[in-house]
Amino acid sequence: MKALILDDCREFAWQEVPEPVRQADEVLIEVHAAAVNRADLLQKDGCYASPPGWPEWCGLEVSGVVLEAPPESRFSPGDQVCALLGGGGYSERVVAPAGMVLPIPAGFSLVEAASLPEVWATAYLNLQLEAGGMKPGDVFFLQAGASGVGLAAIQLAKLMGAEVVTTVGSPQKADFVRKLGADHVVNHQTDDVVKFLQAHPPAVALDCVGGPLMGAAFRQMVFGGRWIMIATLGGGETTIDLETVWRKRIRLIGSTLRSRTPEEKAAILAAMEEQLWPRFASRQLVSNIHAVFPIEQVNEAHGVLRRRENIGKVVLTLK
């Protein structure tokens, strides 16, 4: 089969690779679509290798058709599915533990389904499990609200009854996240984020930016607040007033999805399917597809994310 490997110059090359070998508890999937994530950009740059046991090429979420499945599993050849991966999605075929494979929501296309596993698992993991949920009226602060994870987190927080404050980088993105349900939208290019948080102290924050702003914003949290770091796109250093931490009993939580065990990921996905899949089928929850590219145009697809042009997900197609 073929996959998009990274050559010696770290450029994508569509080349022959060994066929994946399905283990007893795994599902073999013919890939029809693979969504692009910022982790893929880091992996291309040599900063974020696949975990042990996964293919070395990029791709954290796919959709496609089952080719083989364990006899005792709920899947059969021909079923349309989506899957969360540790790597290897930019290829014609993948194998994944059966617990990391999901049926696609009713009415969803394979392109839409490819956009679900990674970002919705990230949002569910952090808002429901790491933060312990929210109660109606809690303020939820979200960096990068127009990203794939951002759009998922806005919708999930609104389901919990939270008041959502999010940052964006353009008026177009601001309009979109307002329509999705964000209560307050702050343009980080022109507005004072910290001043806004002083008026709307968050109970929970989901931060993929970090950098100097993080320390100043962190001080605005309510008593018992939970600040969850999932990336540091704005830089890995900031200054935190430690007295704020113990006086307000604030928790600073570092979180990643990719490094978790297949068993942990399977539990997250099972809860998502039970609680969220019916809402996707009824279109109460949506996944916005910003752009679709054939896999041969992977560089163009990555460019959209690198320039931060996307509102929602960018998807690569193979079929």
C-alpha positions as semicolon CSV with decimal commas, in nm:
position;residue;x (nm);y (nm);z (nm)
1;M;0,000;0,000;0,000
2;K;0,100;0,365;-0,017
3;A;0,141;0,625;0,258
4;L;0,263;0,982;0,290
5;I;0,603;0,931;0,447
6;L;0,851;1,205;0,535
7;D;1,171;1,178;0,333
8;D;1,523;1,271;0,447
9;C;1,442;1,640;0,388
10;R;1,117;1,605;0,586
11;E;0,908;1,654;0,273
12;F;0,600;1,443;0,205
13;A;0,641;1,156;-0,043
14;W;0,360;0,920;-0,152
15;Q;0,546;0,591;-0,142
16;E;0,500;0,218;-0,098
17;V;0,514;0,097;0,263
18;P;0,448;-0,246;0,417
19;E;0,087;-0,349;0,454
20;P;-0,046;-0,311;0,810
21;V;-0,076;-0,642;0,993
22;R;-0,398;-0,675;1,189
23;Q;-0,373;-0,819;1,538
24;A;-0,653;-1,020;1,696
25;D;-0,818;-0,721;1,866
26;E;-0,774;-0,476;1,577
27;V;-0,983;-0,353;1,285
28;L;-0,835;-0,307;0,937
29;I;-0,976;0,003;0,765
30;E;-0,959;0,122;0,405
31;V;-0,903;0,496;0,451
32;H;-1,131;0,732;0,260
33;A;-1,052;1,054;0,450
34;A;-0,801;1,176;0,708
35;A;-0,832;1,501;0,900
36;V;-0,538;1,736;0,953
37;N;-0,436;1,838;1,306
38;R;-0,171;2,072;1,442
39;A;0,005;1,766;1,582
40;D;0,062;1,664;1,219
41;L;0,240;1,994;1,155
42;L;0,465;1,936;1,455
43;Q;0,533;1,580;1,340
44;K;0,630;1,702;0,993
45;D;0,870;1,949;1,157
46;G;1,035;1,666;1,353
47;C;0,894;1,772;1,692
48;Y;0,624;1,513;1,768
49;A;0,693;1,154;1,671
50;S;0,427;0,883;1,670
51;P;0,402;0,687;1,995
52;P;0,565;0,339;2,002
53;G;0,374;0,080;1,805
54;W;0,215;0,323;1,560
55;P;0,330;0,400;1,202
56;E;0,585;0,677;1,175
57;W;0,381;0,887;0,931
58;C;0,119;1,150;1,020
59;G;-0,253;1,111;1,074
60;L;-0,450;1,098;1,400
61;E;-0,807;1,049;1,277
62;V;-0,958;0,882;0,973
63;S;-1,280;0,752;0,828
64;G;-1,331;0,468;0,587
65;V;-1,465;0,119;0,533
66;V;-1,390;-0,190;0,742
67;L;-1,194;-0,456;0,553
68;E;-1,136;-0,699;0,842
69;A;-1,251;-0,710;1,204
70;P;-1,232;-0,948;1,501
71;P;-1,512;-1,207;1,483
72;E;-1,644;-1,105;1,824
73;S;-1,644;-0,729;1,753
74;R;-1,946;-0,522;1,654
75;F;-1,788;-0,438;1,317
76;S;-1,813;-0,629;0,990
77;P;-1,645;-0,584;0,652
78;G;-1,816;-0,305;0,464
79;D;-1,913;-0,100;0,770
80;Q;-1,841;0,273;0,751
81;V;-1,641;0,385;1,053
82;C;-1,415;0,655;1,190
83;A;-1,115;0,593;1,412
84;L;-0,877;0,764;1,652
85;L;-0,512;0,676;1,586
86;G;-0,173;0,732;1,744
87;G;-0,035;0,791;1,395
88;G;-0,045;0,652;1,043
89;G;-0,368;0,799;0,906
90;Y;-0,210;0,948;0,594
91;S;-0,220;0,611;0,416
92;E;-0,442;0,383;0,213
93;R;-0,507;0,141;0,498
94;V;-0,469;0,146;0,877
95;V;-0,526;-0,087;1,169
96;A;-0,663;0,035;1,502
97;P;-0,772;-0,132;1,826
98;A;-1,142;-0,210;1,804
99;G;-1,209;0,019;2,101
100;M;-1,069;0,317;1,908
101;V;-1,305;0,261;1,614
102;L;-1,656;0,409;1,604
103;P;-1,952;0,387;1,368
104;I;-2,010;0,715;1,192
105;P;-2,305;0,920;1,322
106;A;-2,627;0,875;1,128
107;G;-2,643;1,106;0,829
108;F;-2,273;1,196;0,836
109;S;-2,054;1,169;0,528
110;L;-1,713;1,003;0,550
111;V;-1,549;1,346;0,516
112;E;-1,749;1,478;0,812
113;A;-1,679;1,163;1,014
114;A;-1,302;1,196;0,967
115;S;-1,318;1,529;1,150
116;L;-1,469;1,389;1,471
117;P;-1,245;1,149;1,669
118;E;-0,941;1,360;1,762
119;V;-1,093;1,701;1,835
120;W;-1,409;1,577;2,004
121;A;-1,213;1,329;2,216
122;T;-0,980;1,615;2,313
123;A;-1,271;1,842;2,406
124;Y;-1,456;1,567;2,595
125;L;-1,145;1,452;2,780
126;N;-1,058;1,798;2,902
127;L;-1,396;1,950;2,980
128;Q;-1,561;1,640;3,124
129;L;-1,276;1,437;3,275
130;E;-0,987;1,674;3,345
131;A;-1,202;1,971;3,449
132;G;-1,468;1,756;3,612
133;G;-1,743;1,918;3,409
134;M;-1,908;2,255;3,463
135;K;-2,233;2,373;3,613
136;P;-2,474;2,618;3,449
137;G;-2,342;2,972;3,477
138;D;-1,975;2,879;3,503
139;V;-1,751;3,086;3,276
140;F;-1,544;2,879;3,034
141;F;-1,242;3,049;2,874
142;L;-1,113;2,901;2,551
143;Q;-0,815;3,005;2,344
144;A;-0,839;2,969;1,962
145;G;-1,214;2,925;1,943
146;A;-1,220;2,884;1,564
147;S;-0,986;2,583;1,564
148;G;-1,121;2,230;1,535
149;V;-1,085;2,168;1,908
150;G;-1,221;2,515;1,977
151;L;-1,543;2,460;1,783
152;A;-1,595;2,127;1,961
153;A;-1,522;2,277;2,304
154;I;-1,762;2,568;2,252
155;Q;-2,047;2,333;2,171
156;L;-1,967;2,094;2,455
157;A;-1,939;2,377;2,709
158;K;-2,275;2,516;2,599
159;L;-2,430;2,172;2,650
160;M;-2,304;2,192;3,009
161;G;-2,467;2,533;3,052
162;A;-2,145;2,734;3,064
163;E;-2,094;3,095;2,962
164;V;-1,828;3,079;2,689
165;V;-1,551;3,335;2,644
166;T;-1,317;3,266;2,353
167;T;-1,033;3,430;2,163
168;V;-1,008;3,452;1,785
169;G;-0,783;3,633;1,541
170;S;-1,020;3,787;1,286
171;P;-1,371;3,936;1,253
172;Q;-1,472;3,646;1,026
173;K;-1,380;3,393;1,293
174;A;-1,558;3,603;1,555
175;D;-1,881;3,597;1,354
176;F;-1,862;3,221;1,312
177;V;-1,803;3,131;1,677
178;R;-2,084;3,363;1,787
179;K;-2,323;3,175;1,558
180;L;-2,197;2,850;1,711
181;G;-2,287;2,971;2,060
182;A;-1,992;3,163;2,206
183;D;-2,123;3,429;2,445
184;H;-1,820;3,660;2,440
185;V;-1,559;3,678;2,164
186;V;-1,226;3,855;2,216
187;N;-1,003;3,937;1,919
188;H;-0,654;3,877;2,055
189;Q;-0,511;4,099;1,780
190;T;-0,699;4,410;1,893
191;D;-0,858;4,350;2,235
192;D;-0,721;4,330;2,589
193;V;-0,780;3,965;2,682
194;V;-0,677;4,002;3,047
195;K;-0,900;4,305;3,101
196;F;-1,194;4,111;2,960
197;L;-1,127;3,816;3,191
198;Q;-1,120;4,050;3,489
199;A;-1,487;4,118;3,414
200;H;-1,561;3,751;3,335
201;P;-1,344;3,536;3,567
202;P;-1,328;3,180;3,431
203;A;-1,400;2,864;3,627
204;V;-1,241;2,648;3,356
205;A;-0,990;2,741;3,086
206;L;-0,872;2,533;2,790
207;D;-0,545;2,678;2,663
208;C;-0,349;2,578;2,353
209;V;-0,152;2,905;2,341
210;G;0,037;2,957;2,669
211;G;0,311;3,215;2,634
212;P;0,332;3,542;2,828
213;L;-0,045;3,598;2,823
214;M;-0,114;3,278;3,012
215;G;0,030;3,393;3,347
216;A;-0,161;3,720;3,347
217;A;-0,486;3,550;3,245
218;F;-0,436;3,270;3,500
219;R;-0,460;3,522;3,785
220;Q;-0,816;3,609;3,684
221;M;-0,960;3,265;3,762
222;V;-1,229;3,212;4,025
223;F;-1,167;3,024;4,350
224;G;-1,123;2,656;4,265
225;G;-1,064;2,722;3,895
226;R;-0,908;2,466;3,660
227;W;-0,666;2,579;3,387
228;I;-0,592;2,305;3,134
229;M;-0,287;2,331;2,906
230;I;-0,294;2,124;2,587
231;A;-0,032;2,309;2,377
232;T;0,195;2,614;2,379
233;L;0,153;2,773;2,036
234;G;0,236;3,114;2,186
235;G;0,550;2,997;2,364
236;G;0,650;2,765;2,645
237;E;0,735;3,025;2,909
238;T;0,519;3,248;3,126
239;T;0,518;3,392;3,478
240;I;0,267;3,263;3,733
241;D;0,205;3,420;4,073
242;L;0,225;3,108;4,289
243;E;0,042;3,280;4,572
244;T;-0,260;3,293;4,342
245;V;-0,244;2,915;4,306
246;W;-0,276;2,831;4,673
247;R;-0,492;3,124;4,781
248;K;-0,752;3,050;4,513
249;R;-0,690;2,674;4,512
250;I;-0,646;2,681;4,136
251;R;-0,541;2,366;3,953
252;L;-0,303;2,387;3,658
253;I;-0,352;2,068;3,455
254;G;-0,133;1,946;3,174
255;S;-0,318;1,721;2,930
256;T;-0,252;1,529;2,610
257;L;-0,464;1,272;2,430
258;R;-0,207;1,114;2,199
259;S;0,012;0,958;2,470
260;R;-0,277;0,786;2,651
261;T;-0,316;0,411;2,636
262;P;-0,556;0,247;2,390
263;E;-0,769;0,146;2,689
264;E;-0,795;0,506;2,809
265;K;-0,880;0,627;2,461
266;A;-1,140;0,353;2,417
267;A;-1,315;0,461;2,739
268;I;-1,325;0,824;2,621
269;L;-1,462;0,725;2,281
270;A;-1,726;0,496;2,430
271;A;-1,855;0,779;2,650
272;M;-1,853;1,016;2,353
273;E;-2,050;0,776;2,139
274;E;-2,314;0,728;2,407
275;Q;-2,351;1,096;2,494
276;L;-2,268;1,284;2,174
277;W;-2,340;1,063;1,870
278;P;-2,721;1,106;1,899
279;R;-2,665;1,483;1,908
280;F;-2,457;1,463;1,589
281;A;-2,728;1,255;1,423
282;S;-2,987;1,522;1,512
283;R;-2,743;1,800;1,411
284;Q;-2,762;1,954;1,757
285;L;-2,383;1,925;1,739
286;V;-2,197;1,999;1,416
287;S;-1,848;1,962;1,275
288;N;-1,751;2,248;1,047
289;I;-1,536;2,144;0,751
290;H;-1,326;2,442;0,642
291;A;-1,165;2,281;0,337
292;V;-1,119;1,944;0,167
293;F;-0,806;1,854;-0,032
294;P;-0,705;1,537;-0,218
295;I;-0,419;1,377;-0,027
296;E;-0,178;1,474;-0,307
297;Q;-0,230;1,836;-0,195
298;V;-0,120;1,773;0,163
299;N;0,118;2,069;0,160
300;E;-0,165;2,304;0,067
301;A;-0,378;2,154;0,344
302;H;-0,102;2,198;0,602
303;G;-0,052;2,553;0,480
304;V;-0,407;2,646;0,575
305;L;-0,337;2,545;0,937
306;R;0,009;2,701;0,944
307;R;-0,136;3,035;0,836
308;R;-0,424;2,988;1,084
309;E;-0,681;3,049;0,813
310;N;-0,912;2,764;0,905
311;I;-1,247;2,787;1,079
312;G;-1,290;2,426;1,182
313;K;-1,136;2,121;1,019
314;V;-0,926;2,058;0,710
315;V;-0,968;1,709;0,562
316;L;-0,765;1,504;0,313
317;T;-0,947;1,259;0,085
318;L;-0,817;0,938;-0,070
319;K;-1,128;0,815;-0,252
